[in-house]
Short mmCIF file of C-alpha atoms in Angstrom, two decimals:
data_model
loop_
_atom_site.label_atom_id
_atom_site.label_comp_id
_atom_site.label_asym_id
_atom_site.label_seq_id
_atom_site.Cartn_x
_atom_site.Cartn_y
_atom_site.Cartn_z
CA MET A 7 113.78 123.55 102.25
CA GLU A 8 115.68 126.19 100.24
CA ARG A 9 118.97 124.93 101.68
CA LEU A 10 118.20 121.42 100.68
CA ARG A 11 117.04 122.52 97.20
CA ALA A 12 120.40 124.21 96.62
CA ALA A 13 122.30 121.17 97.97
CA LEU A 14 120.49 118.67 95.89
CA GLU A 15 120.94 120.09 92.39
CA CYS A 16 123.02 117.13 91.29
CA PRO A 17 122.08 113.44 90.88
CA ARG A 18 125.08 112.34 93.00
CA CYS A 19 123.61 114.14 96.02
CA LEU A 20 120.17 112.77 95.32
CA ALA A 21 121.50 109.24 95.54
CA VAL A 22 123.32 109.56 98.84
CA ALA A 23 122.33 107.11 101.54
CA ALA A 24 120.79 104.78 99.06
CA GLY A 25 122.24 101.72 100.74
CA ALA A 26 121.74 102.92 104.31
CA SER A 27 118.94 100.50 105.10
CA GLY A 28 120.02 97.65 102.92
CA GLY A 29 120.81 94.11 104.03
CA THR A 30 117.68 93.17 105.91
CA LEU A 31 115.01 94.56 103.57
CA GLY A 32 113.88 91.19 102.38
CA GLY A 33 113.53 89.75 105.83
CA VAL A 34 110.20 88.82 107.47
CA ASP A 35 110.19 88.52 111.23
CA ASP A 36 107.47 87.74 113.75
CA ALA A 37 106.17 91.28 113.36
CA GLY A 38 105.77 90.83 109.62
CA PRO A 39 107.64 92.39 106.68
CA ASP A 40 109.22 95.80 107.12
CA ALA A 41 107.20 97.71 104.58
CA SER A 42 108.61 101.06 105.63
CA SER A 43 112.26 100.08 105.04
CA LEU A 44 111.36 98.44 101.75
CA ALA A 45 109.47 101.49 100.56
CA ARG A 46 112.30 103.77 101.47
CA ALA A 47 114.79 101.56 99.61
CA ALA A 48 112.45 101.65 96.60
CA LEU A 49 112.45 105.47 96.69
CA GLU A 50 116.20 105.61 97.14
CA TRP A 51 116.61 103.47 93.96
CA LEU A 52 114.51 106.02 92.14
CA LEU A 53 116.74 108.78 93.32
CA ALA A 54 119.73 106.81 92.03
CA MET A 55 118.10 106.41 88.60
CA ALA A 56 117.33 110.05 88.06
CA HIS A 57 118.72 111.75 84.90
CA GLU A 58 119.53 115.46 84.59
CA ARG A 59 117.38 117.31 82.05
CA GLY A 60 118.22 121.00 82.19
CA THR A 61 117.15 122.26 85.63
CA GLY A 62 114.86 119.26 85.97
CA LEU A 63 115.08 115.55 86.48
CA THR A 64 113.59 112.75 84.50
CA TRP A 65 113.52 108.97 84.77
CA PRO A 66 113.92 106.36 82.06
CA ALA A 67 111.42 103.46 82.03
CA THR A 68 114.31 101.13 82.70
CA PRO A 69 117.90 101.86 83.76
CA ASP A 70 119.23 101.33 80.18
CA ASP A 71 116.50 103.27 78.46
CA GLY A 72 117.66 106.74 77.45
CA GLU A 73 114.32 107.93 76.11
CA PHE A 74 112.61 110.79 77.81
CA ASN A 75 109.29 109.60 79.33
CA PRO A 76 107.10 112.21 81.14
CA THR A 77 103.97 109.98 81.39
CA LEU A 78 101.92 108.90 84.41
CA TYR A 79 101.95 105.21 83.41
CA SER A 80 105.65 104.49 83.06
CA GLY A 81 107.52 107.75 83.35
CA THR A 82 108.35 110.85 85.32
CA ALA A 83 104.80 112.02 86.16
CA GLY A 84 104.04 108.83 88.05
CA ILE A 85 107.40 108.92 89.83
CA VAL A 86 106.73 112.57 90.88
CA VAL A 87 103.56 111.35 92.67
CA ALA A 88 105.42 108.50 94.36
CA LEU A 89 108.12 110.88 95.60
CA LEU A 90 105.51 113.21 96.99
CA GLU A 91 103.99 110.29 98.87
CA GLY A 92 107.45 109.51 100.21
CA TYR A 93 108.03 113.07 101.27
CA ARG A 94 104.78 113.24 103.27
CA HIS A 95 105.38 109.79 104.81
CA PHE A 96 109.01 110.16 105.85
CA GLY A 97 109.34 113.95 106.04
CA ASP A 98 112.50 113.66 103.92
CA ASP A 99 113.05 116.82 101.91
CA ARG A 100 115.20 115.00 99.36
CA TYR A 101 112.03 113.40 98.00
CA ALA A 102 110.32 116.77 97.76
CA VAL A 103 113.24 118.29 95.89
CA ALA A 104 113.43 115.39 93.44
CA ALA A 105 109.66 115.66 92.90
CA GLU A 106 109.85 119.39 92.22
CA ARG A 107 112.67 118.86 89.75
CA GLY A 108 110.79 116.02 88.13
CA ALA A 109 107.75 118.32 87.80
CA ARG A 110 109.99 120.77 85.87
CA SER A 111 110.65 118.15 83.23
CA VAL A 112 106.95 117.24 83.02
CA ALA A 113 106.10 120.96 82.67
CA ALA A 114 108.68 121.22 79.86
CA ALA A 115 107.00 118.40 78.04
CA VAL A 116 103.69 120.24 78.38
CA ALA A 117 105.28 123.35 76.97
CA ASP A 118 106.55 121.32 74.00
CA GLU A 119 102.91 120.10 73.50
CA TRP A 120 103.39 116.35 74.17
CA PRO A 121 101.37 114.73 71.41
CA LEU A 122 99.19 112.36 73.48
CA SER A 123 96.29 113.66 75.55
CA SER A 124 95.28 110.67 77.76
CA LEU A 125 95.42 110.04 81.47
CA TYR A 126 98.08 107.39 81.50
CA PHE A 127 100.07 108.27 78.36
CA GLY A 128 99.51 111.93 77.91
CA LEU A 129 98.73 115.40 79.06
CA ALA A 130 95.81 114.60 81.31
CA GLY A 131 98.02 112.44 83.56
CA MET A 132 100.87 114.94 83.41
CA ALA A 133 98.43 117.61 84.60
CA PHE A 134 97.37 115.36 87.52
CA ALA A 135 101.03 114.99 88.65
CA LEU A 136 101.75 118.71 88.18
CA ARG A 137 98.74 119.68 90.24
CA ALA A 138 99.92 117.38 92.97
CA ALA A 139 103.30 119.19 92.97
CA HIS A 140 101.55 122.53 93.08
CA THR A 141 99.24 121.49 95.99
CA LEU A 142 101.90 119.85 98.20
CA LEU A 143 104.94 121.97 97.41
CA GLY A 144 103.39 125.28 96.44
CA ASP A 145 104.98 124.95 93.02
CA ARG A 146 103.39 127.81 91.05
CA VAL A 147 105.02 126.89 87.77
CA ALA A 148 103.78 123.31 88.09
CA GLY A 149 100.25 124.61 88.71
CA GLN A 150 100.33 126.87 85.62
CA ALA A 151 101.65 123.98 83.51
CA ALA A 152 98.80 121.78 84.68
CA GLU A 153 96.26 124.36 83.55
CA HIS A 154 98.06 124.60 80.22
CA ALA A 155 98.02 120.86 79.76
CA LEU A 156 94.28 120.65 80.25
CA ASP A 157 93.75 123.57 77.87
CA LEU A 158 95.73 121.67 75.20
CA VAL A 159 93.63 118.57 75.86
CA ARG A 160 90.46 120.59 75.38
CA SER A 161 91.72 122.13 72.15
CA ARG A 162 92.39 118.67 70.61
CA PHE A 163 88.94 117.23 71.04
CA ASP A 164 87.41 116.25 67.68
CA GLY A 165 83.82 116.12 68.86
CA GLU A 166 83.96 112.53 70.00
CA ARG A 167 87.42 111.43 71.08
CA TRP A 168 91.10 112.17 71.24
CA ALA A 169 92.59 108.94 69.84
CA ASP A 170 91.74 105.52 68.49
CA GLN A 171 91.68 104.27 72.09
CA PHE A 172 88.29 105.06 73.70
CA GLU A 173 88.73 103.80 77.20
CA LEU A 174 90.42 104.60 80.53
CA PHE A 175 94.07 104.17 79.72
CA GLY A 176 94.36 105.98 76.40
CA GLY A 177 91.03 107.61 75.75
CA ASN A 178 88.03 109.53 76.94
CA ALA A 179 87.29 107.81 80.22
CA GLY A 180 90.70 108.50 81.64
CA ILE A 181 90.71 112.13 80.40
CA ALA A 182 87.36 112.60 82.09
CA LEU A 183 88.72 111.30 85.39
CA GLY A 184 91.84 113.47 85.19
CA ALA A 185 89.69 116.54 84.38
CA ALA A 186 87.33 115.81 87.25
CA GLU A 187 90.16 115.42 89.69
CA ALA A 188 91.42 118.86 88.52
CA GLY A 189 87.96 120.34 89.15
CA ASP A 190 87.32 120.89 85.37
CA LEU A 191 83.86 119.47 85.23
CA ASP A 192 83.18 120.92 81.74
CA LEU A 193 86.09 119.04 80.27
CA ALA A 194 85.04 115.89 82.15
CA LEU A 195 81.57 116.11 80.67
CA MET A 196 82.92 116.74 77.23
CA ALA A 197 84.90 113.50 77.59
CA VAL A 198 82.09 111.25 78.81
CA GLU A 199 79.09 112.43 76.80
CA PRO A 200 80.19 110.66 73.58
CA TYR A 201 79.66 107.39 75.43
CA LEU A 202 75.89 108.15 75.41
CA ARG A 203 75.92 108.12 71.57
CA THR A 204 78.29 105.20 71.05
CA ALA A 205 77.01 102.59 73.49
CA GLU A 206 76.29 99.20 71.90
CA PRO A 207 73.21 97.41 73.35
CA THR A 208 73.80 93.84 74.59
CA PRO A 209 71.28 91.30 75.94
CA CYS A 210 71.99 92.52 79.50
CA GLY A 211 73.23 96.05 79.14
CA VAL A 212 75.71 97.98 77.01
CA GLN A 213 79.33 97.85 75.90
CA TRP A 214 81.60 99.95 73.70
CA GLU A 215 84.15 99.59 70.90
CA VAL A 216 87.18 100.65 72.88
CA ARG A 217 89.62 100.77 69.95
CA ALA A 218 88.72 101.60 66.39
CA GLY A 219 88.38 98.54 64.21
CA VAL A 220 88.94 95.94 66.97
CA ASP A 221 86.27 93.20 67.22
CA GLY A 222 86.97 92.18 70.77
CA ARG A 223 85.16 93.96 73.55
CA PRO A 224 87.25 94.00 76.74
CA HIS A 225 85.33 94.05 80.00
CA HIS A 226 87.65 95.38 82.74
CA ILE A 227 88.92 98.71 84.07
CA ALA A 228 92.08 99.43 82.09
CA HIS A 229 90.86 98.94 78.56
CA GLY A 230 87.23 97.92 78.75
CA THR A 231 83.69 98.49 79.80
CA LEU A 232 84.30 98.93 83.57
CA GLY A 233 86.82 101.67 83.00
CA ILE A 234 84.14 103.58 81.06
CA VAL A 235 81.60 102.71 83.77
CA TYR A 236 83.87 104.24 86.36
CA ALA A 237 84.21 107.53 84.50
CA LEU A 238 80.45 107.73 83.77
CA ALA A 239 79.60 107.13 87.42
CA ALA A 240 82.19 109.52 88.79
CA VAL A 241 81.42 112.38 86.45
CA GLY A 242 77.67 111.72 86.53
CA SER A 243 77.68 111.89 90.31
CA LEU A 244 79.67 115.15 90.35
CA ALA A 245 77.42 116.76 87.72
CA GLY A 246 74.14 115.43 89.00
CA ARG A 247 73.58 113.71 85.64
CA ARG A 248 71.24 110.77 86.05
CA ASP A 249 71.58 109.81 82.39
CA LEU A 250 75.32 109.24 82.86
CA LEU A 251 74.82 107.18 85.97
CA ASP A 252 72.11 105.10 84.31
CA LEU A 253 74.50 104.38 81.43
CA ALA A 254 77.23 103.39 83.89
CA LEU A 255 74.83 100.96 85.54
CA ALA A 256 73.84 99.47 82.17
CA GLY A 257 77.57 98.87 81.40
CA ALA A 258 78.18 97.32 84.80
CA THR A 259 75.15 95.04 84.35
CA ASP A 260 76.55 93.75 81.07
CA VAL A 261 79.81 92.81 82.81
CA LEU A 262 77.91 91.19 85.74
CA SER A 263 76.08 88.95 83.28
CA ARG A 264 79.48 87.53 82.19
CA ASP A 265 80.54 86.32 85.66
CA GLU A 266 81.71 82.76 85.72
CA ALA A 267 82.59 82.40 89.38
CA GLY A 268 79.50 83.11 91.35
CA PRO A 269 77.93 83.06 93.81
CA ALA A 270 80.85 83.42 96.24
CA GLY A 271 83.35 84.93 93.82
CA PHE A 272 83.51 87.08 90.69
CA LEU A 273 85.54 86.39 87.59
CA VAL A 274 84.93 87.64 84.07
CA PRO A 275 86.96 86.84 80.93
CA HIS A 276 89.36 89.39 79.51
CA SER A 277 87.25 90.12 76.41
CA ASP A 278 84.58 88.71 74.05
CA PRO A 279 85.26 87.72 71.39
CA PRO A 280 88.81 87.10 72.66
CA TYR A 281 91.13 90.00 71.86
CA LYS A 282 94.64 88.97 70.96
CA PRO A 283 94.18 85.31 71.96
CA GLY A 284 97.44 83.70 73.06
CA LEU A 285 98.82 87.11 74.12
CA ASN A 286 96.14 88.09 76.60
CA PRO A 287 95.14 85.37 79.08
CA ARG A 288 91.47 84.51 79.10
CA TYR A 289 91.33 85.30 82.90
CA SER A 290 93.40 87.72 84.95
CA TYR A 291 93.32 88.61 88.65
CA GLY A 292 95.07 91.89 88.88
CA TRP A 293 93.95 95.47 88.71
CA CYS A 294 94.06 96.14 84.95
CA ASN A 295 92.08 93.17 83.63
CA GLY A 296 90.78 91.28 86.64
CA PRO A 297 88.74 91.40 89.82
CA ALA A 298 91.28 93.51 91.69
CA GLY A 299 90.29 96.34 89.39
CA ASP A 300 86.66 95.33 89.00
CA ALA A 301 86.29 95.84 92.80
CA GLN A 302 87.35 99.46 92.52
CA VAL A 303 84.43 100.12 90.10
CA PHE A 304 81.99 98.35 92.36
CA ARG A 305 83.24 100.31 95.39
CA LEU A 306 82.58 103.56 93.46
CA LEU A 307 79.07 102.43 92.44
CA ALA A 308 78.31 101.59 96.10
CA GLN A 309 79.37 105.10 97.08
CA VAL A 310 77.49 107.03 94.41
CA THR A 311 74.30 104.94 94.52
CA GLY A 312 74.06 103.98 98.14
CA ASP A 313 73.22 100.45 97.05
CA PRO A 314 75.05 97.93 99.32
CA GLY A 315 74.73 95.27 96.64
CA TRP A 316 77.73 96.82 94.88
CA SER A 317 79.80 96.39 98.07
CA VAL A 318 78.78 92.74 98.07
CA LEU A 319 80.21 92.42 94.54
CA ALA A 320 83.46 94.06 95.66
CA ASP A 321 83.63 91.42 98.42
CA ARG A 322 83.08 88.68 95.85
CA CYS A 323 85.98 90.07 93.86
CA TRP A 324 88.10 89.90 97.01
CA TYR A 325 87.12 86.29 97.54
CA THR A 326 88.21 85.33 94.03
CA VAL A 327 91.49 87.24 94.27
CA SER A 328 92.42 85.95 97.77
CA HIS A 329 91.54 82.34 96.85
CA SER A 330 93.22 82.33 93.46
CA GLY A 331 96.66 81.17 94.56
CA LEU A 332 98.41 84.45 93.97
CA PRO A 333 101.10 85.64 94.62
CA ARG A 334 102.44 82.18 94.02
CA ARG A 335 103.56 81.43 90.49
CA LEU A 336 101.28 78.38 90.05
CA ARG A 337 102.04 77.98 86.33
CA PRO A 338 103.85 79.83 83.58
CA GLY A 339 102.21 83.18 83.10
CA PHE A 340 99.88 83.01 86.10
CA TRP A 341 101.43 85.54 88.44
CA ASP A 342 104.67 87.06 87.15
CA ASN A 343 104.31 90.75 87.94
CA ASN A 344 105.08 92.72 91.06
CA GLY A 345 103.68 96.05 89.88
CA ARG A 346 100.65 98.26 90.51
CA CYS A 347 98.97 97.75 87.17
CA CYS A 348 99.18 94.05 86.64
CA GLY A 349 100.63 92.54 89.72
CA THR A 350 101.05 92.25 93.46
CA ALA A 351 101.07 95.96 94.34
CA GLY A 352 97.65 96.43 92.69
CA VAL A 353 96.23 93.61 94.80
CA LEU A 354 97.75 95.13 97.87
CA ALA A 355 95.82 98.33 97.12
CA MET A 356 92.63 96.23 97.14
CA ALA A 357 93.59 94.45 100.31
CA CYS A 358 94.07 97.77 102.14
CA ASP A 359 90.72 99.04 100.82
CA GLN A 360 89.04 95.92 102.18
CA HIS A 361 90.62 96.46 105.59
CA VAL A 362 89.55 100.08 105.80
CA GLU A 363 85.98 99.59 104.52
CA GLN A 364 85.06 96.10 105.62
CA ALA A 365 87.38 95.69 108.66
CA ASP A 366 88.93 92.61 107.03
CA ASP A 367 92.20 91.55 108.67
CA LEU A 368 95.52 92.30 107.12
CA ASP A 369 96.67 88.67 106.88
CA PHE A 370 96.52 88.54 103.09
CA ALA A 371 98.01 92.03 102.73
CA GLU A 372 100.98 90.82 104.82
CA VAL A 373 101.40 87.88 102.48
CA LEU A 374 101.53 90.29 99.56
CA VAL A 375 104.05 92.54 101.27
CA GLY A 376 106.12 89.53 102.23
CA ASP A 377 106.17 88.43 98.60
CA LEU A 378 107.30 91.88 97.45
CA ALA A 379 110.05 91.75 100.13
CA SER A 380 111.18 88.31 99.00
CA ARG A 381 111.32 89.28 95.31
CA ALA A 382 113.12 92.60 95.74
CA THR A 383 116.62 93.02 94.40
CA VAL A 384 118.53 94.96 97.05
CA ASP A 385 121.94 96.54 96.51
CA VAL A 386 123.78 99.77 97.25
CA ALA A 387 121.33 101.77 95.11
CA GLY A 388 118.27 100.58 97.01
CA ALA A 389 115.59 98.05 96.07
CA CYS A 390 113.92 97.25 92.76
CA TRP A 391 111.93 94.51 91.19
CA ARG A 392 112.23 92.38 88.02
CA ASN A 393 109.03 91.16 86.52
CA HIS A 394 109.02 87.72 84.85
CA GLU A 395 107.99 86.98 81.35
CA HIS A 396 108.12 83.21 80.74
CA ARG A 397 107.97 83.62 76.95
CA ALA A 398 111.08 85.84 76.85
CA ASP A 399 114.74 84.88 76.89
CA PRO A 400 115.90 85.72 79.51
CA PRO A 401 112.60 85.59 81.37
CA ASP A 402 113.55 88.11 84.21
CA GLN A 403 112.94 91.58 82.81
CA PRO A 404 114.89 94.73 83.54
CA PRO A 405 113.68 96.60 86.66
CA ARG A 406 111.32 99.44 85.89
CA THR A 407 110.99 102.82 87.50
CA GLY A 408 107.39 103.85 86.86
CA TRP A 409 103.97 103.54 88.38
CA ALA A 410 102.60 100.72 86.30
CA MET A 411 105.28 98.04 86.43
CA GLY A 412 107.90 99.35 88.74
CA ASN A 413 109.17 101.11 91.86
CA ALA A 414 106.86 104.13 91.87
CA GLY A 415 103.67 102.13 92.05
CA ILE A 416 105.06 99.54 94.45
CA ALA A 417 106.48 102.15 96.91
CA ARG A 418 103.19 104.00 97.01
CA GLU A 419 101.27 100.93 98.10
CA LEU A 420 103.92 99.89 100.65
CA LEU A 421 103.80 103.32 102.26
CA ARG A 422 99.98 103.14 102.62
CA TYR A 423 100.17 99.63 104.01
CA ASP A 424 102.75 100.69 106.56
CA ARG A 425 100.50 103.46 107.85
CA ILE A 426 97.41 101.25 107.99
CA ARG A 427 99.27 98.49 109.81
CA ASP A 428 100.47 101.03 112.40
CA GLY A 429 96.96 102.46 112.88
CA ARG A 430 97.79 105.76 111.17
CA ASN A 431 96.06 107.58 108.35
CA PRO A 432 94.78 104.98 105.83
CA ASP A 433 94.51 107.54 102.94
CA TYR A 434 96.98 108.17 100.21
CA THR A 435 98.57 111.65 100.30
CA ILE A 436 97.44 111.97 96.66
CA ARG A 437 94.26 110.30 95.63
CA TRP A 438 94.52 108.44 92.31
CA PRO A 439 91.88 109.42 89.74
CA ASP A 440 90.52 105.86 89.25
CA GLN A 441 90.57 104.64 92.87
CA PRO A 442 87.77 105.82 95.13
CA PRO A 443 88.62 106.85 98.71
CA ALA A 444 88.27 104.02 101.25
CA THR A 445 85.32 105.34 103.27
CA PRO A 446 82.00 103.88 104.58
CA ALA A 447 79.35 103.81 101.87
CA ARG A 448 77.51 107.10 101.46
CA ARG A 449 73.70 107.42 101.17
CA SER A 450 72.41 107.85 97.63
CA VAL A 451 71.96 111.34 96.33
CA TRP A 452 69.41 110.19 93.78
#
């Protein structure tokens, strides 16, 4: 490892062999798409995109973007996690070295007191990636930086929140999950307890104002009620707090009352009243604002309550997603994203969970992987993806590096699929804060 670390202190060395497995990556033969080769090519492209930053590495959001981005959502922190997954999957020390050097840049951003505190855009997410580097690589500096990041988050709490955003992506719910993943239950409780005071009663449950001054009440995991439900249920279960779990169930019940696809499926609008109509579609199917993400919340509720009815709801989400027509682009704006947050990779995560927990076949997962293979741009640098925005000119967007919309999130799901398909360990190397482990439902502790 030390020899490789010394040899890989330049981006030219990090990018070697990027084209070694090119040429046939998009192919699908009788055995199905080659997810392993595609994931490796995606990781190689990330190595080729790395920028020097002192003794560390950082990644731009897109190849032409020179702005430093240390975040979990679209920047270096999320890429560090993907590289660690690649290191454990392939045993390739180049990925470990790049992850360690990426962690240096993230640690430097913590030392400079990055201004945002949230899971996906701030210090809580950076702490998550740094702790992963510490755990897998024994990186003591990364571990210390993770602790400092959470100390900074704690110091910024105003008694209710950290920002105008009050949900999973940018607010309290995500900070709670990041803190819980780090074993900091006091900070996690600090983050979720304000939801007890701010819940808005509805005819069927509760909801929250998730951004100050915004009338619309989003319902899903990224920005809405179900993201808050996830945090309340996860932290409530860890802390033995029945009041938090009861509030989570009240929020989930409100969302259930809005279902428009039953009894076989599950589909809830983006928000009520509509938030940014014309920009946000009324219905989505991916992880962030659709049933692929709703299912993750229902899976967690099944695990912490022992109630199999929540697993049935996850199955209904799966029915809707797998019968929606995706990943085909049925109409402008229907399915234009390959990524983990809003696109095909996020649905692949759900497909693999269904296989592990419900013994569903992998047929639809194979369709999703085949679609990712067919849409990949493969060249000497590796493989990347261009999302499509039909309202833009040109509509094909620049490839992105990060977890949400680009290579880091896609590679991570391809690696897991490859292991599952080969009958190997179905777990991720690094468990994501808002995706419960795929295990048989546990008995209730209540």
